[in-house]
PDB file of C-alpha atoms in Angstrom:
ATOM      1  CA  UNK A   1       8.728  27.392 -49.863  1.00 89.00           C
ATOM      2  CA  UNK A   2      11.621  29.839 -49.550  1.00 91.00           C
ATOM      3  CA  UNK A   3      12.282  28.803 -45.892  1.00 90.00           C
ATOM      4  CA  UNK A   4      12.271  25.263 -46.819  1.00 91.00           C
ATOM      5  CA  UNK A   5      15.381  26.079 -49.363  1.00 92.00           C
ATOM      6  CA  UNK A   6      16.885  28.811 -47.449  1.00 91.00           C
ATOM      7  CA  UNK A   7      16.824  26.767 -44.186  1.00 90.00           C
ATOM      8  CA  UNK A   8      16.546  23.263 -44.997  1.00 90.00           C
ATOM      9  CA  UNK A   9      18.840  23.573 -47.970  1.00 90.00           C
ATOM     10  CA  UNK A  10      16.813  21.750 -50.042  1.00 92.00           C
ATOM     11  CA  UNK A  11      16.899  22.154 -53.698  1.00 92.00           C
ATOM     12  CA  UNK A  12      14.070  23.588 -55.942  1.00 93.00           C
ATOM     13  CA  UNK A  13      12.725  20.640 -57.630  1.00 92.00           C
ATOM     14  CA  UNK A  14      12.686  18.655 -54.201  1.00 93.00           C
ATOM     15  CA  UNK A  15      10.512  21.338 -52.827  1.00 94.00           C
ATOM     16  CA  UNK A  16       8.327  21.050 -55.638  1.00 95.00           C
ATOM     17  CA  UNK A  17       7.552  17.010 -55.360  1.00 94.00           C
ATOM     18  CA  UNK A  18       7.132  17.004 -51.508  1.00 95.00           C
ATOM     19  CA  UNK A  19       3.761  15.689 -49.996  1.00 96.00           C
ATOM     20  CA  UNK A  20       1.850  16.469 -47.465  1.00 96.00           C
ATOM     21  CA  UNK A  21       2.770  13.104 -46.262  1.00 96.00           C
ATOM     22  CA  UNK A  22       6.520  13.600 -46.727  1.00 96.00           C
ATOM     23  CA  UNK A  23       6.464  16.123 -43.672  1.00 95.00           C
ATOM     24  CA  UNK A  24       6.683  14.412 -40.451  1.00 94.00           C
ATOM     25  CA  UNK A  25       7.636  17.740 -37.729  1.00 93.00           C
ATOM     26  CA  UNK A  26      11.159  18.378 -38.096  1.00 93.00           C
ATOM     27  CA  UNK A  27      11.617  15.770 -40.658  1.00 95.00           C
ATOM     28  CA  UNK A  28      10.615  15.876 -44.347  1.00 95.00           C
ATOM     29  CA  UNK A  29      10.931  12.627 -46.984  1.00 95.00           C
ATOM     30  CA  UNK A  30      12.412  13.069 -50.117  1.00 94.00           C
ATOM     31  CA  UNK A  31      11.563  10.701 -52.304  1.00 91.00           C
ATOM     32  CA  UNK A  32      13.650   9.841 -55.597  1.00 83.00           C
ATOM     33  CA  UNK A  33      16.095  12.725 -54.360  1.00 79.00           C
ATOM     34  CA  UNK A  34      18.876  13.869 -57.099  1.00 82.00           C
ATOM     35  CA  UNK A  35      21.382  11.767 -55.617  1.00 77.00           C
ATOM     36  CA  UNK A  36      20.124   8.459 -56.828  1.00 77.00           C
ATOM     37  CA  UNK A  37      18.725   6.863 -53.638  1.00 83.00           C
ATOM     38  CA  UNK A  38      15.385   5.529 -52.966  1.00 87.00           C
ATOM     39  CA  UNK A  39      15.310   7.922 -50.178  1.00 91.00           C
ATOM     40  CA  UNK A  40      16.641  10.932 -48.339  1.00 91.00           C
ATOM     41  CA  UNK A  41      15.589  13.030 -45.612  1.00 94.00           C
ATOM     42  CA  UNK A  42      15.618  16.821 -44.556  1.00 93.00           C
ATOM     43  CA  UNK A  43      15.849  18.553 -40.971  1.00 93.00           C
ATOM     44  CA  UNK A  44      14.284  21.661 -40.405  1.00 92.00           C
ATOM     45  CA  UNK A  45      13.999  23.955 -37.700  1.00 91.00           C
ATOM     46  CA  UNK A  46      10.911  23.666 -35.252  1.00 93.00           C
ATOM     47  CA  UNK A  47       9.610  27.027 -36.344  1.00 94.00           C
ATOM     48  CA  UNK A  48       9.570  26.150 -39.821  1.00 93.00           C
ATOM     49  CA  UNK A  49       8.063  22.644 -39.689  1.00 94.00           C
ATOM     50  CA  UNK A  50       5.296  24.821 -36.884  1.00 95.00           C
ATOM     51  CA  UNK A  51       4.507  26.622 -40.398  1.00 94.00           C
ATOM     52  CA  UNK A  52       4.551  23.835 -42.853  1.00 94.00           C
ATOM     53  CA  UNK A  53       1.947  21.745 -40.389  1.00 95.00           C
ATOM     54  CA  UNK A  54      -0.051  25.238 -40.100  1.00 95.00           C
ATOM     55  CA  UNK A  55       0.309  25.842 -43.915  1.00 95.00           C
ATOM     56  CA  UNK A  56      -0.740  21.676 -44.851  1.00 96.00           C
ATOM     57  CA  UNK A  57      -3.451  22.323 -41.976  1.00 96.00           C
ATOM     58  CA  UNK A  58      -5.003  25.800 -43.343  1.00 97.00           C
ATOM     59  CA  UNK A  59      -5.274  24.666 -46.912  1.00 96.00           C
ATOM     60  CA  UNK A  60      -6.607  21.246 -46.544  1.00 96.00           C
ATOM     61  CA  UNK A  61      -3.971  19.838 -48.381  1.00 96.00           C
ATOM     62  CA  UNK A  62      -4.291  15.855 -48.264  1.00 96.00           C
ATOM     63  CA  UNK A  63      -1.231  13.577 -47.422  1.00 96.00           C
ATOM     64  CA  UNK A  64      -1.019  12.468 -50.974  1.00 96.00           C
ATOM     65  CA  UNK A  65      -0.780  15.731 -52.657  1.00 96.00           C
ATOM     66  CA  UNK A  66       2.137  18.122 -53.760  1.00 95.00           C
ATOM     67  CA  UNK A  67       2.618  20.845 -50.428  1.00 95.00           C
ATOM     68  CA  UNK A  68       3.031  23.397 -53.655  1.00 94.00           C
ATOM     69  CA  UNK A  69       1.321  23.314 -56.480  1.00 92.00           C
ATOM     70  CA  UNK A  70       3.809  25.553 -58.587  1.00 93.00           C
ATOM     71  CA  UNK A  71       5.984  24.953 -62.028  1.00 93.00           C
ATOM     72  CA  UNK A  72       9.816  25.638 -61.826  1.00 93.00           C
ATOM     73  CA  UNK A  73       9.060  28.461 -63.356  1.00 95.00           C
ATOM     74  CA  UNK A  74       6.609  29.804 -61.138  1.00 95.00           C
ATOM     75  CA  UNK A  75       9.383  28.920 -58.434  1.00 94.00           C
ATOM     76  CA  UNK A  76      11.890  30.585 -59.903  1.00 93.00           C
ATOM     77  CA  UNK A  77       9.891  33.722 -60.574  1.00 95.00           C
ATOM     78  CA  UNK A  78       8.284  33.878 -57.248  1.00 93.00           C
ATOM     79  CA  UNK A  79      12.435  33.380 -55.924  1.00 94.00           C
ATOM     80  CA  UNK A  80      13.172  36.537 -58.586  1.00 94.00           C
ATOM     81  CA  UNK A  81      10.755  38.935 -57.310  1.00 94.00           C
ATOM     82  CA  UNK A  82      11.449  38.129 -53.845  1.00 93.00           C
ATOM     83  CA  UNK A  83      14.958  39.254 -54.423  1.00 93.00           C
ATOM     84  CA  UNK A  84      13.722  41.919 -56.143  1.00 94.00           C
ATOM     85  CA  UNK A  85      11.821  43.386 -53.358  1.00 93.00           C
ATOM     86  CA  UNK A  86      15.130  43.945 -51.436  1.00 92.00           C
ATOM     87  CA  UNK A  87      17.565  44.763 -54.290  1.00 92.00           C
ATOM     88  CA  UNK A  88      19.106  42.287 -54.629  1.00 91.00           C
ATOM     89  CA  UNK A  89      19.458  39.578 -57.216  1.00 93.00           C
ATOM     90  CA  UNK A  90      18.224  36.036 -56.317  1.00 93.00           C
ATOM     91  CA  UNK A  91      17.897  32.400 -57.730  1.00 93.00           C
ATOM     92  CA  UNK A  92      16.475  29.294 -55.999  1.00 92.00           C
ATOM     93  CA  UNK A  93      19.947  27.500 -56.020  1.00 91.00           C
ATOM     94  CA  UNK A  94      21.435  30.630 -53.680  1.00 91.00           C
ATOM     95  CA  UNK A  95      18.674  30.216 -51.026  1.00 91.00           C
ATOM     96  CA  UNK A  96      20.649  26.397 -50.938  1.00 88.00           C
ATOM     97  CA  UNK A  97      23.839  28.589 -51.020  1.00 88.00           C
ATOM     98  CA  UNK A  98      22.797  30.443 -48.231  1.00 88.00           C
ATOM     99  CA  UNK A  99      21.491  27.451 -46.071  1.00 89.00           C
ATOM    100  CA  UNK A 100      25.282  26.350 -46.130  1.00 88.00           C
ATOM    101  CA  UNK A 101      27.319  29.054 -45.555  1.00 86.00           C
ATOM    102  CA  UNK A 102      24.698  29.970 -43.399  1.00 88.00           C
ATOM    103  CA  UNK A 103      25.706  26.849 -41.201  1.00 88.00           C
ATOM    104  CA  UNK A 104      28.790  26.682 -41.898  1.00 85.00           C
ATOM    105  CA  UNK A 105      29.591  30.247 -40.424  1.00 83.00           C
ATOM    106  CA  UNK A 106      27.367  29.157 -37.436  1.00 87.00           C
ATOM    107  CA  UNK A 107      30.357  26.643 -36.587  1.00 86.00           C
ATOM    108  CA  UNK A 108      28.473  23.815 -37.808  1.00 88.00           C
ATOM    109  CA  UNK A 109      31.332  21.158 -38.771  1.00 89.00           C
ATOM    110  CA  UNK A 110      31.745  20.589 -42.694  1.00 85.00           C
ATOM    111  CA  UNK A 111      30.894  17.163 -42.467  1.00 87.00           C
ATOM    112  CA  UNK A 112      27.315  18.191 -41.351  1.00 88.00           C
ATOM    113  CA  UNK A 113      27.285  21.075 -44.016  1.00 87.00           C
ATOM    114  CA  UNK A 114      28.314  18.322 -46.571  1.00 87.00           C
ATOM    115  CA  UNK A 115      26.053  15.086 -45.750  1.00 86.00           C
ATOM    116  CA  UNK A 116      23.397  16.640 -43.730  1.00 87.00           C
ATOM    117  CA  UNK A 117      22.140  19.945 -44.841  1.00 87.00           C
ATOM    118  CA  UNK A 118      22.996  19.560 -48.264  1.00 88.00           C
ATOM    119  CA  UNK A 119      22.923  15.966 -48.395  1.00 87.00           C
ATOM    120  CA  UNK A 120      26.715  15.376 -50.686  1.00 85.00           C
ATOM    121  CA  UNK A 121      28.056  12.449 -51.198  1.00 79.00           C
ATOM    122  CA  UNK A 122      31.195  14.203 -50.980  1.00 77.00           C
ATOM    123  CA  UNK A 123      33.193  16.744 -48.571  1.00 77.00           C
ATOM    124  CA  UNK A 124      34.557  18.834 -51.914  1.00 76.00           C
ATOM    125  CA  UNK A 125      31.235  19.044 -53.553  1.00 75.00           C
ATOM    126  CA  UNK A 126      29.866  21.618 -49.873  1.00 72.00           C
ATOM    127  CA  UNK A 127      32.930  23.631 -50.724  1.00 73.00           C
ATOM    128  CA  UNK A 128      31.518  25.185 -53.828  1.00 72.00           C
ATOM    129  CA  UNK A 129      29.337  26.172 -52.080  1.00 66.00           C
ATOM    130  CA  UNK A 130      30.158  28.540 -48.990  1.00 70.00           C
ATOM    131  CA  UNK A 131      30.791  31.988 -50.131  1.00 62.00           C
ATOM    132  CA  UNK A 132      34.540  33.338 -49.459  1.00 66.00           C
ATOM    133  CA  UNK A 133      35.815  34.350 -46.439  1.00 67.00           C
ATOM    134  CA  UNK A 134      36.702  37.943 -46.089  1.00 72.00           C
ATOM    135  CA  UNK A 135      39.745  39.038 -44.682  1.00 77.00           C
ATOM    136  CA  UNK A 136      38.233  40.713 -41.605  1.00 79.00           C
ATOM    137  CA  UNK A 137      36.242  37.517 -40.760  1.00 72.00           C
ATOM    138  CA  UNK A 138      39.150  35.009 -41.036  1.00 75.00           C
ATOM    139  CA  UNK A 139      41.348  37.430 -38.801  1.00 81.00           C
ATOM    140  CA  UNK A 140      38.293  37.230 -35.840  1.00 79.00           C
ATOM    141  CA  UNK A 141      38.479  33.354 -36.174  1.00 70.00           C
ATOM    142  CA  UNK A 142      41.640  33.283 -35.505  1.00 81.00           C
ATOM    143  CA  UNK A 143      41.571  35.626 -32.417  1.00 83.00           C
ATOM    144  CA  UNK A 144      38.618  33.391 -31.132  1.00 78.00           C
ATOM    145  CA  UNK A 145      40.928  30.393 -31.891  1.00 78.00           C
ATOM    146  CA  UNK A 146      43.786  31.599 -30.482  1.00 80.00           C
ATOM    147  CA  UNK A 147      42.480  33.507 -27.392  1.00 70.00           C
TER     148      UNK A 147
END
């Protein structure tokens, strides 16, 4: 479940109403998604949709029923005490957080940030969310830039 948010950028509540039969490999469905639209979809990496089929597969869970059967709140404590563990202070929405600035340090264009990973509607929206820039970061950019 963390993977799903930390890697797939996908938002708490969408985690919680995907189906075994919304997971197709490297693909997942969401249905009814936040945004409005009848449908949106989700790329993960291989390793992590590996695990989802293993996890679907190992507990017998049928296409038509929830992948986790867990309240927000269960979510969100589960997300606590998993920050916990390594001292440091953690919500579901900054494993999203992290999926972006994640990518977007990776080089990944904005525009792929934005519509992609966390599936925006708008370019401004993504900015909010990748974490600042420090100094000594921005100066190796521009070296690699520039070099």
């Amino acid at each position: 479940m963390l993977e799903l948010m930390a890697r797939g950028g996908m938002r708490v509540g969408e985690v919680l109403k995907l189906k075994a039969m919304d997971v197709h490999d490297r693909k997942l469905t969401l249905r009814g998604p936040k945004s409005g639209k009848d449908r949106e979809h989700v790329f993960i990496p291989q390793k992590v949709a590996d695990r989802r089929k293993e996890y679907i597969r190992d507990n017998g869970i049928q296409p038509e029923h929830g992948i986790f059967p867990l309240s927000y709140e269960a979510t969100r404590s589960m997300v606590k005490k998993a920050g916990d563990r390594v001292g440091i202070r953690l919500r579901p929405h900054d494993l999203r957080r992290h999926a972006a600035t994640y990518a977007s340090r990776s080089g990944v264009p904005i525009e792929i940030v934005s519509k992609v990973i966390l599936r925006h509607s708008n370019l401004s929206t993504a900015q909010i969310y990748l974490g600042k820039v420090p100094d000594t970061e921005a100066m190796r950019w521009i070296e690699n830039i520039y070099a």
